[in-house]
mmCIF file of C-alpha atoms in Angstrom:
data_model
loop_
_atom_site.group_PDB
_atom_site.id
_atom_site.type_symbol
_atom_site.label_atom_id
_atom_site.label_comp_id
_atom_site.label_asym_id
_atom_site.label_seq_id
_atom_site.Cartn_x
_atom_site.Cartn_y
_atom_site.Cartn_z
ATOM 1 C CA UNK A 1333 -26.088 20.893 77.337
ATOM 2 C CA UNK A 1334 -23.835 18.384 75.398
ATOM 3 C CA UNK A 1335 -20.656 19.490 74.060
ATOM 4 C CA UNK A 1336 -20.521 20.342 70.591
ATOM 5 C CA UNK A 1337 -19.149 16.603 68.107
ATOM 6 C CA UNK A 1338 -15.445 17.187 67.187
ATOM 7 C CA UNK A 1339 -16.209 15.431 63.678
ATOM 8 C CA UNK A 1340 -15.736 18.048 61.218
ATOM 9 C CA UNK A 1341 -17.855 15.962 58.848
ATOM 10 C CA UNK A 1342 -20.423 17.083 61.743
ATOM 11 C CA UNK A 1343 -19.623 20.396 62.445
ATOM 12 C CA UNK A 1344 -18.750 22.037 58.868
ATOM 13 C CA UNK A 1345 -22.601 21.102 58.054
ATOM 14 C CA UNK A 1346 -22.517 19.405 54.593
ATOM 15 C CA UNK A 1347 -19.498 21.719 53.437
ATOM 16 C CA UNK A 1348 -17.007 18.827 53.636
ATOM 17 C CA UNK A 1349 -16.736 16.819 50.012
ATOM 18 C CA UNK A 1350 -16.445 13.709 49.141
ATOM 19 C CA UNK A 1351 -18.907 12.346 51.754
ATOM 20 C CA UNK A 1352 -18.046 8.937 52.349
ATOM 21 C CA UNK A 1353 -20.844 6.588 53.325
ATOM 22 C CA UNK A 1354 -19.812 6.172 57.001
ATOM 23 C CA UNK A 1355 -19.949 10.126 57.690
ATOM 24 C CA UNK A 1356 -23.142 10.126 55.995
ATOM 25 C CA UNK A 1357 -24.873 7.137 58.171
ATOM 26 C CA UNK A 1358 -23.588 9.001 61.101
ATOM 27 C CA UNK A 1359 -25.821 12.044 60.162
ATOM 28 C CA UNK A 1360 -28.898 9.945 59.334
ATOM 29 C CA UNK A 1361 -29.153 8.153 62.694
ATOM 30 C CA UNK A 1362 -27.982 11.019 64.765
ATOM 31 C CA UNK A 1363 -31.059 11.285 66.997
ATOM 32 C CA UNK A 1364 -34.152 13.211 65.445
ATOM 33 C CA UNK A 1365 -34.317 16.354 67.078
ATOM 34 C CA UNK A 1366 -30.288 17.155 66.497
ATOM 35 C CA UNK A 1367 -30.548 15.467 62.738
ATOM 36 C CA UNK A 1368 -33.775 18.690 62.091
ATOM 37 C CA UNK A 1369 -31.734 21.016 63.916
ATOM 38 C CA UNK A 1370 -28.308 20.464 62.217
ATOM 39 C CA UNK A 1371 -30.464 20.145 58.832
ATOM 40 C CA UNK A 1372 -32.247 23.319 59.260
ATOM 41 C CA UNK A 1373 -29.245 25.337 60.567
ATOM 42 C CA UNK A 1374 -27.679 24.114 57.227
ATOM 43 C CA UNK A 1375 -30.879 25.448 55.305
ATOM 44 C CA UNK A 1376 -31.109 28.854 57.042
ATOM 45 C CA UNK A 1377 -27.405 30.066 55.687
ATOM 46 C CA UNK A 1378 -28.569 28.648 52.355
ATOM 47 C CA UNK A 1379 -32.267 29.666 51.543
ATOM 48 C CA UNK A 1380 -34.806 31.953 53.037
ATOM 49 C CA UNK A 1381 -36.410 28.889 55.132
ATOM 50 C CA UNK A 1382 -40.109 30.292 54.774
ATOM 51 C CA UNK A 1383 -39.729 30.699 50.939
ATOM 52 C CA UNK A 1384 -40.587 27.290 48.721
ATOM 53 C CA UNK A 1385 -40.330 27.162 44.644
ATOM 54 C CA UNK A 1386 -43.262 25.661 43.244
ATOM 55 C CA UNK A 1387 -42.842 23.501 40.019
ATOM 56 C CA UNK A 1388 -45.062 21.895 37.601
ATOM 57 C CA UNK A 1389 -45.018 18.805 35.949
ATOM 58 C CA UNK A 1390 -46.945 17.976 32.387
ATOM 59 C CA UNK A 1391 -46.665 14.026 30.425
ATOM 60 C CA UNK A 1392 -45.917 15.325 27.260
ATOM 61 C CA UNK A 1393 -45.946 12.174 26.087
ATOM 62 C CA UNK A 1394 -47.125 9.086 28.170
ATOM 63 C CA UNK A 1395 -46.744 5.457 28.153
ATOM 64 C CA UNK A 1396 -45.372 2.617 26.100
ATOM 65 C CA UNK A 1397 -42.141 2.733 27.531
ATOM 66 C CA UNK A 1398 -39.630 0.308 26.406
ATOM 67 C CA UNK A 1399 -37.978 0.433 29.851
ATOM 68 C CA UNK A 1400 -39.056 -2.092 32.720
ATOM 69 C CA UNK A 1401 -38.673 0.255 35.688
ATOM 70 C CA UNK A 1402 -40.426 -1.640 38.297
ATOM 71 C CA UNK A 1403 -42.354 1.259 40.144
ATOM 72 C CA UNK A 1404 -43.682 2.788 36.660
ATOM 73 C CA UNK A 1405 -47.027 2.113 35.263
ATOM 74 C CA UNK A 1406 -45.883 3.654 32.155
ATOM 75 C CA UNK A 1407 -44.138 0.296 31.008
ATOM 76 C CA UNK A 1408 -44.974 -1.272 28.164
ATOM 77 C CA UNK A 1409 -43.362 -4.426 30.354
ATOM 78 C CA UNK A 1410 -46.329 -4.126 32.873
ATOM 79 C CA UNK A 1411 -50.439 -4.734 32.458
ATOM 80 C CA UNK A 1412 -51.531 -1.567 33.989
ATOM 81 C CA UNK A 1413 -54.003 -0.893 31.766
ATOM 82 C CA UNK A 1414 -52.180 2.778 30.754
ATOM 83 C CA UNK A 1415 -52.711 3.420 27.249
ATOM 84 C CA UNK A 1416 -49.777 5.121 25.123
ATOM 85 C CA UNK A 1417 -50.053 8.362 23.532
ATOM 86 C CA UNK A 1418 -48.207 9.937 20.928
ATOM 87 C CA UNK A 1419 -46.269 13.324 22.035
ATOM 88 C CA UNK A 1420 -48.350 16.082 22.548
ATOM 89 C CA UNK A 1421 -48.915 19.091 20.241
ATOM 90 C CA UNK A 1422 -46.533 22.501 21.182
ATOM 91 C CA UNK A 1423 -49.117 24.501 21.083
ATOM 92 C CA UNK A 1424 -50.974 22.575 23.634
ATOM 93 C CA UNK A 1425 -47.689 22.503 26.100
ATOM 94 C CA UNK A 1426 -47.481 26.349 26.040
ATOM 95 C CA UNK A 1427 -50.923 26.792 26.862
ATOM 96 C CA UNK A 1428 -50.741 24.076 29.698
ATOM 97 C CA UNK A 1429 -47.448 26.206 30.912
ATOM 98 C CA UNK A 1430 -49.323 29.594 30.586
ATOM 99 C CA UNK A 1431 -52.293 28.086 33.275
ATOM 100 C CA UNK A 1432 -49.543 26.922 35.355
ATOM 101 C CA UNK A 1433 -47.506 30.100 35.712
ATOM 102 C CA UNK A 1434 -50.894 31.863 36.467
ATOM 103 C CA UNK A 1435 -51.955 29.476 39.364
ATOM 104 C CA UNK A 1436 -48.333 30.889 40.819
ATOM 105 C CA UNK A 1437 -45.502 27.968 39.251
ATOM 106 C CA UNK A 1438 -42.134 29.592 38.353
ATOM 107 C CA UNK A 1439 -40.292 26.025 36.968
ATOM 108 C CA UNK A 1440 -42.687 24.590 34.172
ATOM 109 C CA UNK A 1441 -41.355 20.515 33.623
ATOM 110 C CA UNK A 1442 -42.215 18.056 30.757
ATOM 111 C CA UNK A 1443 -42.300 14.585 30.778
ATOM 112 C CA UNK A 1444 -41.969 12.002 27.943
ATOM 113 C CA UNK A 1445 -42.113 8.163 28.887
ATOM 114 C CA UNK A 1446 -38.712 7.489 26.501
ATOM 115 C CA UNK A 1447 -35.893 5.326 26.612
ATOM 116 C CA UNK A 1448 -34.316 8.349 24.834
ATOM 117 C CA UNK A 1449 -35.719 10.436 22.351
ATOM 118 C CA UNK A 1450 -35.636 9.726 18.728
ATOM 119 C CA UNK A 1451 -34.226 12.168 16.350
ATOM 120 C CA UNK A 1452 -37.819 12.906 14.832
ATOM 121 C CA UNK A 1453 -38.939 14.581 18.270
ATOM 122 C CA UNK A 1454 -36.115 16.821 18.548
ATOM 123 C CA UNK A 1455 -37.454 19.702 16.682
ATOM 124 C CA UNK A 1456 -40.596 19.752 18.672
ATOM 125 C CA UNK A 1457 -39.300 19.017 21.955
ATOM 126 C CA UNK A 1458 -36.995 22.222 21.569
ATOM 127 C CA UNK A 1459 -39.812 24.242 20.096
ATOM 128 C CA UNK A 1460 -41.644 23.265 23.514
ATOM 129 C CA UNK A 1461 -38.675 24.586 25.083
ATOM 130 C CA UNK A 1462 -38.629 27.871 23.711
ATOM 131 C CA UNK A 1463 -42.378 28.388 23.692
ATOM 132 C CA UNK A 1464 -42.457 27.591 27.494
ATOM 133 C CA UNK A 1465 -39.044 30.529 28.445
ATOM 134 C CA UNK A 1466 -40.745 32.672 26.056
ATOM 135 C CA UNK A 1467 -43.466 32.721 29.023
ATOM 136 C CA UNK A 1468 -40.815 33.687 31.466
ATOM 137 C CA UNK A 1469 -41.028 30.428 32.819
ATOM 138 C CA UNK A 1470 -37.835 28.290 34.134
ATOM 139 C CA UNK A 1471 -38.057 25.284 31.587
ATOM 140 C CA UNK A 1472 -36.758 21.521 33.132
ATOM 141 C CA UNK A 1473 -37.461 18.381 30.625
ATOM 142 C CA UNK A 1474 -37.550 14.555 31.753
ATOM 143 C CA UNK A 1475 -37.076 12.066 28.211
ATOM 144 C CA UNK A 1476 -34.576 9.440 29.256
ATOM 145 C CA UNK A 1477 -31.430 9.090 28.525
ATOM 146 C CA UNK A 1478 -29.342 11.622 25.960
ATOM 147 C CA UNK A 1479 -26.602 11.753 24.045
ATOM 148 C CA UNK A 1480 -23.782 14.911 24.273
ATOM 149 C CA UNK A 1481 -25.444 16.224 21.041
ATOM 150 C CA UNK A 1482 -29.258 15.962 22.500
ATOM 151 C CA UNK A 1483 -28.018 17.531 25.785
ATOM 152 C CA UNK A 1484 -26.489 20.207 23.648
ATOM 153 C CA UNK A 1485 -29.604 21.245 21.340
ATOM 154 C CA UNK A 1486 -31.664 21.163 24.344
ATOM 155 C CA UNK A 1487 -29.181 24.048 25.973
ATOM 156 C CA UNK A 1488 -29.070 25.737 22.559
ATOM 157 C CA UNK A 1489 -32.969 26.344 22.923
ATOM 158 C CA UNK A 1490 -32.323 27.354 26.395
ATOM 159 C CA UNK A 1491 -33.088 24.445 28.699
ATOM 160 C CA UNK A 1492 -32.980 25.283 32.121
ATOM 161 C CA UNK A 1493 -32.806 22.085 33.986
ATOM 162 C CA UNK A 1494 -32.974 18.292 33.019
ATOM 163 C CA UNK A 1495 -33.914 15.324 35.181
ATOM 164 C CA UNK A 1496 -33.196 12.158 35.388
ATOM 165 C CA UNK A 1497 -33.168 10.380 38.240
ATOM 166 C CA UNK A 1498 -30.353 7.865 39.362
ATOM 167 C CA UNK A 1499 -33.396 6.356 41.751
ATOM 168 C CA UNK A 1500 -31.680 4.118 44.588
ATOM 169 C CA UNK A 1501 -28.538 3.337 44.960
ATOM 170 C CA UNK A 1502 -25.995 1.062 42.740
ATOM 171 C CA UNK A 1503 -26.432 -1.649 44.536
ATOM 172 C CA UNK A 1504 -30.385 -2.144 44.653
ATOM 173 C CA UNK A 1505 -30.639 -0.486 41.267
ATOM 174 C CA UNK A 1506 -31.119 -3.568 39.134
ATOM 175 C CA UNK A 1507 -33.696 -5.174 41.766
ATOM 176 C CA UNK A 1508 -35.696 -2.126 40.389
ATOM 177 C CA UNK A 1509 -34.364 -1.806 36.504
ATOM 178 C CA UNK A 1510 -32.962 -3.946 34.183
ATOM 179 C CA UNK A 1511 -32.831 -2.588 30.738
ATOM 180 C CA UNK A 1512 -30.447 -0.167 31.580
ATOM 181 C CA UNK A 1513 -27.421 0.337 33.524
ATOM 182 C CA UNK A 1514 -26.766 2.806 37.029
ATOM 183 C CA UNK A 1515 -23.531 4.282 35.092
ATOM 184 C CA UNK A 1516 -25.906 4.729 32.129
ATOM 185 C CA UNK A 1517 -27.804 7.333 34.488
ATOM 186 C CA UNK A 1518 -25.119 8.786 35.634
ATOM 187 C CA UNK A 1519 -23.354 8.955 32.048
ATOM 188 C CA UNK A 1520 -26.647 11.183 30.513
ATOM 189 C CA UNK A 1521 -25.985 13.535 33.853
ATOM 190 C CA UNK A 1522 -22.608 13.804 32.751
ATOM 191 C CA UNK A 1523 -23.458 14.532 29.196
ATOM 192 C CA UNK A 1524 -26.472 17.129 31.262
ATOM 193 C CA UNK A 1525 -23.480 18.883 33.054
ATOM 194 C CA UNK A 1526 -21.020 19.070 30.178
ATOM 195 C CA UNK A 1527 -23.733 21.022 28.401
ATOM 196 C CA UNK A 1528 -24.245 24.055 30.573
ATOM 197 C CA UNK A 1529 -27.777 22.591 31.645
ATOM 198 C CA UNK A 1530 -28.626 22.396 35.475
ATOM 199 C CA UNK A 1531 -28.847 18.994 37.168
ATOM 200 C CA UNK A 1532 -32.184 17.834 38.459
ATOM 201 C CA UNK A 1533 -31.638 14.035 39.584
ATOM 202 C CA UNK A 1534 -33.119 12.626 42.944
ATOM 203 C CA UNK A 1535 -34.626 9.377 43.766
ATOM 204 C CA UNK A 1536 -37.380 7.313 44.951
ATOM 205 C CA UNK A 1537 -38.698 5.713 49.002
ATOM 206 C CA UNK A 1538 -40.463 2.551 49.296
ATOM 207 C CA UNK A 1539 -39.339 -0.090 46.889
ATOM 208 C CA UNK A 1540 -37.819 -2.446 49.642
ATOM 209 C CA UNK A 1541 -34.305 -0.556 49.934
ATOM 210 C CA UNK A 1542 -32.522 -0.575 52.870
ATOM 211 C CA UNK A 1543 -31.599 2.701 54.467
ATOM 212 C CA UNK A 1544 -27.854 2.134 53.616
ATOM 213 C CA UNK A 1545 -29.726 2.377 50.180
ATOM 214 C CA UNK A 1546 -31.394 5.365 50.378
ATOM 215 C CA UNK A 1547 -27.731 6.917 51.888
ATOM 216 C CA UNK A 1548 -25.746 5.738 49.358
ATOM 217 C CA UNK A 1549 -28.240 7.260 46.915
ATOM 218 C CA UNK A 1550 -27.714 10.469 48.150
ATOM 219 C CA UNK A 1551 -23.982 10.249 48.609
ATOM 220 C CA UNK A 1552 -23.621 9.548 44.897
ATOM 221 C CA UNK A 1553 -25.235 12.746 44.015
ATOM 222 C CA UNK A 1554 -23.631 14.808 46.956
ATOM 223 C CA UNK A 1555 -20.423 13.874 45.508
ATOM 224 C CA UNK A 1556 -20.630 14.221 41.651
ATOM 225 C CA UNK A 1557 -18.161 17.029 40.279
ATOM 226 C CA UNK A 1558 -20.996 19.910 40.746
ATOM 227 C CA UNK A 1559 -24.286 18.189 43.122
ATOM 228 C CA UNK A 1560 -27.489 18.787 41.675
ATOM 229 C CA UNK A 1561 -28.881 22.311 41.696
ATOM 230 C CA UNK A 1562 -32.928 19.886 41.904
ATOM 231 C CA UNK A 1563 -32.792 17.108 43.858
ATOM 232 C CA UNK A 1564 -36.713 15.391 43.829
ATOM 233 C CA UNK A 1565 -37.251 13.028 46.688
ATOM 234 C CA UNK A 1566 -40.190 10.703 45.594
ATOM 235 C CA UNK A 1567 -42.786 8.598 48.172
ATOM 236 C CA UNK A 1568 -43.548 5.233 45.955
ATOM 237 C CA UNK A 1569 -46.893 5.599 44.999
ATOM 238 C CA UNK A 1570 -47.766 1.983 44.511
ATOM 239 C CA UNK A 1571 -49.190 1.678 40.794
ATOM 240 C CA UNK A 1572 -51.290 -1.996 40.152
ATOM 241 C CA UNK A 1573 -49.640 -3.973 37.724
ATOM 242 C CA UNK A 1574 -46.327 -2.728 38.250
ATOM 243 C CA UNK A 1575 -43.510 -4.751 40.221
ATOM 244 C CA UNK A 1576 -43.945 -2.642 43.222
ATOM 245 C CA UNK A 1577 -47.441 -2.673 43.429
ATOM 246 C CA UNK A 1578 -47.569 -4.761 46.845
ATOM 247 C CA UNK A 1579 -44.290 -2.792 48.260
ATOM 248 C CA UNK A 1580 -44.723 -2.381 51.710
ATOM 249 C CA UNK A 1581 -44.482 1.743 52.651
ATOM 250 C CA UNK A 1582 -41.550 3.337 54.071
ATOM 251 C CA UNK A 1583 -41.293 4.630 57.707
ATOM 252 C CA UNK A 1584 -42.745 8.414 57.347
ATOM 253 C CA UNK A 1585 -40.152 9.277 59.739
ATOM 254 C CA UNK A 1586 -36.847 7.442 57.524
ATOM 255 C CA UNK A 1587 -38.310 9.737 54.775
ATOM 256 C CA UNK A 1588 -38.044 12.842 57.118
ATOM 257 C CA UNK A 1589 -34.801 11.627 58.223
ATOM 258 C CA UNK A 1590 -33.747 11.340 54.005
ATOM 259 C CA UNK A 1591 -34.827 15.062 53.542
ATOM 260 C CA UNK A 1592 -32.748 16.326 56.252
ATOM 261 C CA UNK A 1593 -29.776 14.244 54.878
ATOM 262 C CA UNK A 1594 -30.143 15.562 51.181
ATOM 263 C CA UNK A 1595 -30.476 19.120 53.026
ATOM 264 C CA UNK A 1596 -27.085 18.712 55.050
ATOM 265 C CA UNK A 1597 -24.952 17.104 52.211
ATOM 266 C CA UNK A 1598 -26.267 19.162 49.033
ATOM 267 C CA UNK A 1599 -26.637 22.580 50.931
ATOM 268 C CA UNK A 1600 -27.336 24.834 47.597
ATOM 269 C CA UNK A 1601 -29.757 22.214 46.025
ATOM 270 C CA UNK A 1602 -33.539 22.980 46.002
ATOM 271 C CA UNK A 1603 -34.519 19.642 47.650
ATOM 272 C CA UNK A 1604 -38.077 19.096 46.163
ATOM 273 C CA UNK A 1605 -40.848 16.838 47.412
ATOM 274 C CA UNK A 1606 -42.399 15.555 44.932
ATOM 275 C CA UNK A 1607 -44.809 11.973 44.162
ATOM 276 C CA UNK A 1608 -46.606 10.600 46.695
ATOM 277 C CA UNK A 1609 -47.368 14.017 48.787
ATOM 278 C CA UNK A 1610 -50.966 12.779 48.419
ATOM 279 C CA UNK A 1611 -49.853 9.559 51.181
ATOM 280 C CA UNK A 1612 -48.460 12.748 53.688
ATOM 281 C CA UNK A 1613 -49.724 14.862 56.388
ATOM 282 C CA UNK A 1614 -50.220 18.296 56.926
ATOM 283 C CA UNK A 1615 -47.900 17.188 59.872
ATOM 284 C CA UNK A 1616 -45.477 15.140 57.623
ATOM 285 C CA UNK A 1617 -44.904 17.616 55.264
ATOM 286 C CA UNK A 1618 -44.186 20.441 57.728
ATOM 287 C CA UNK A 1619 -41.466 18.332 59.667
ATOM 288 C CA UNK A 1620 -39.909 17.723 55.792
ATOM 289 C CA UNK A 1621 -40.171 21.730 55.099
ATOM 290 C CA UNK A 1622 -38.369 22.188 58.364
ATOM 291 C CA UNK A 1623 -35.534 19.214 57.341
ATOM 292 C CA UNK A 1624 -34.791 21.239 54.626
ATOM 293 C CA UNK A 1625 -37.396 20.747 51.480
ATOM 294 C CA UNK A 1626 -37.928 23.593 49.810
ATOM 295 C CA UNK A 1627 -40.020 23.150 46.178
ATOM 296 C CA UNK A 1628 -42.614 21.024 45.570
ATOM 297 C CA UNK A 1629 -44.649 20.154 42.643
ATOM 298 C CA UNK A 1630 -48.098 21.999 42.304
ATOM 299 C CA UNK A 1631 -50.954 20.927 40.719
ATOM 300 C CA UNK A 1632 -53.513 17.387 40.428
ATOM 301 C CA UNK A 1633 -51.742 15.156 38.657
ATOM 302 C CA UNK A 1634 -47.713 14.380 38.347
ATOM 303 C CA UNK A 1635 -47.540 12.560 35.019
ATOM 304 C CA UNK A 1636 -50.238 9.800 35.977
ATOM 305 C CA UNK A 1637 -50.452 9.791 40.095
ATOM 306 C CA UNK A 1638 -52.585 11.997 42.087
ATOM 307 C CA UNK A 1639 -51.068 14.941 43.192
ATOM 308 C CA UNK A 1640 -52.605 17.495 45.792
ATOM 309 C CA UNK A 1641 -54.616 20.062 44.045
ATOM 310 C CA UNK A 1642 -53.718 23.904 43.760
ATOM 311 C CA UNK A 1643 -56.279 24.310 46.921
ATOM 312 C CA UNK A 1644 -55.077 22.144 49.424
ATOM 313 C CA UNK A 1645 -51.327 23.330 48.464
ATOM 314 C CA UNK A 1646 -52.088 26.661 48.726
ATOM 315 C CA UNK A 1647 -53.883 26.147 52.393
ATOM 316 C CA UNK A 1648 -50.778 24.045 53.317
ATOM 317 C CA UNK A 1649 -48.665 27.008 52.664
ATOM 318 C CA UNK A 1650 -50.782 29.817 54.289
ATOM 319 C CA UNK A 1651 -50.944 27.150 57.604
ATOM 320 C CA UNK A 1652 -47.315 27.034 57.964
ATOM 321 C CA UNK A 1653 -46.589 30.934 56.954
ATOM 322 C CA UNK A 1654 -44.831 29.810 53.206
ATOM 323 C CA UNK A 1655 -44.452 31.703 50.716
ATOM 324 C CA UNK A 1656 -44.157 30.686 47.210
ATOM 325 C CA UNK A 1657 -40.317 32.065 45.739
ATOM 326 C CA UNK A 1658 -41.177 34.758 43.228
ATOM 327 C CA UNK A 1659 -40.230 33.933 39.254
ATOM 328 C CA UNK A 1660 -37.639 36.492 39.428
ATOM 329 C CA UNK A 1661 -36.350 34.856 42.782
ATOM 330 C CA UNK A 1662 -36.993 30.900 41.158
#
């Protein structure tokens, strides 16, 4: 048996911070086997490692984006054929969260293809807020960037969680987005943060990054002040006419690999696999469980992909002896 690595970036198991990018690449090409096994140690003194949060994700409001993210059919910059909606009615948003905490979902998210939201949606968007916690339900919201005074009326009606994704890393970002800045994503988590609101930010596999890419990504959010308590890993789901419609997959086994890295250097964060489950294995999706995933979203459709359906998840999880956390435990 090989003596135990001297590098305490090794042997502390994601407790040392700041990661720097070099510690972090040794991790992610450690060989596969020791890379699970140092991942799922790191899990095991975290979570209960046969417990997984489910979440569920609703458009409130979809398409006609002014933003020309390349992997998003919900551009207005790209001929995919989506047509735009207005934002949906709060009484239909409650009802759509009451079906989801029945079929067993204890975060309820919502959705709203924005640059940012105007101030004419604010009094709705928090009304969806508090009809949704009213349910018992933990409440997360996706609508672009915010200002400190959006990020603090959303707490004030008791916001749970926000997302917004920082996607790749700072150097490939603009090969993927150029209406907007990297620091601008990281500015509206600041603004998240400073508001009492928990962090949900991950990113997204398969747009022609490098692996250095997908690292840095990661070491960005491992080493903001407080990591994110949500961090969503994403499979590109190729969408026709979008920029990434023709982008070539990523190595099922560099995503596995990416799990177990998020796992090691955010060990509190629920690391969540979400788009693109539909492109995965039974097999796939056990080896992420075991690198250290431990929510995924529930349900047919994520915003306007295909999702696996409440059946198939719920056979997944009886085949590899999950159980869904409990709202009280969420």
């Amino acid at each position: 048996m090989p003596a135990p690595s001297t590098n305490p970036r090794l042997t502390h198991v994601g407790e040392t911070r700041p990661w720097t990018l070099d510690g972090a690449r040794e991790l992610y090409a450690m060989p596969f086997n020791d890379l699970l096994f140092r991942a799922q140690t790191v899990h095991r003194a975290n979570f209960d490692p046969n417990r997984v949060q489910l979440s569920k994700l609703l458009s409130i409001k979809t398409g006609g984006c002014p933003e020309d993210c390349g992997y998003c059919n919900q551009s207005a910059h790209h001929a995919t054929g989506l047509k735009a909606s207005k934002l949906m009615e709060v009484e239909r948003v409650i009802a759509e969260a009451r079906k989801a905490k029945e079929g067993g979902a204890t975060r309820y998210c919502m959705g709203a293809a924005w640059r940012s939201p105007k101030p004419r949606d604010m009094d709705m968007v928090v009304a969806m807020v508090q009809g949704v916690k009213a349910l018992g339900l933990e409440t997360c919201m996706t609508l672009g960037m915010l200002t400190p005074a959006q990020a603090e009326r959303l707490a004030d009606a008791g916001l749970d969680y926000y997302n917004h994704n920082i996607d790749t890393s700072e150097r490939f970002y603009q090969e993927i987005v150029t209406t907007r800045r990297f620091e601008d994503r990281l500015e509206t988590l600041g603004h998240v943060r400073q508001a009492g609101i928990k962090v949900c930010s991950g990113g997204i596999l398969g747009m022609g990054e490098t692996a250095d890419d997908r690292i840095d990504m990661l070491v960005t959010l491992a080493n903001l002040p407080v990591p994110p308590e949500s961090v969503p890993l994403n499979l590109l789901i190729p969408m026709p006419g979008t920029k990434l419609a023709d982008a070539a997959p990523v190595d099922l086994i560099e995503f596995v690999r990416s799990v177990a890295l998020a796992r090691i250097l955010m060990p509190r964060s629920h690391v969540r696999l979400s788009a693109g489950r539909t492109a995965m294995t039974v097999e796939m999706q056990a080896l992420c469980f075991f690198a250290g995933a431990n929510s995924i979203f529930v349900g047919d459709t994520l915003l306007t992909a295909a999702n696996p359906g409440d059946d198939q998840d719920s056979a997944l999880l009886r085949r590899l002896g999950l159980t869904p956390v409990a709202p009280e435990a969420a």
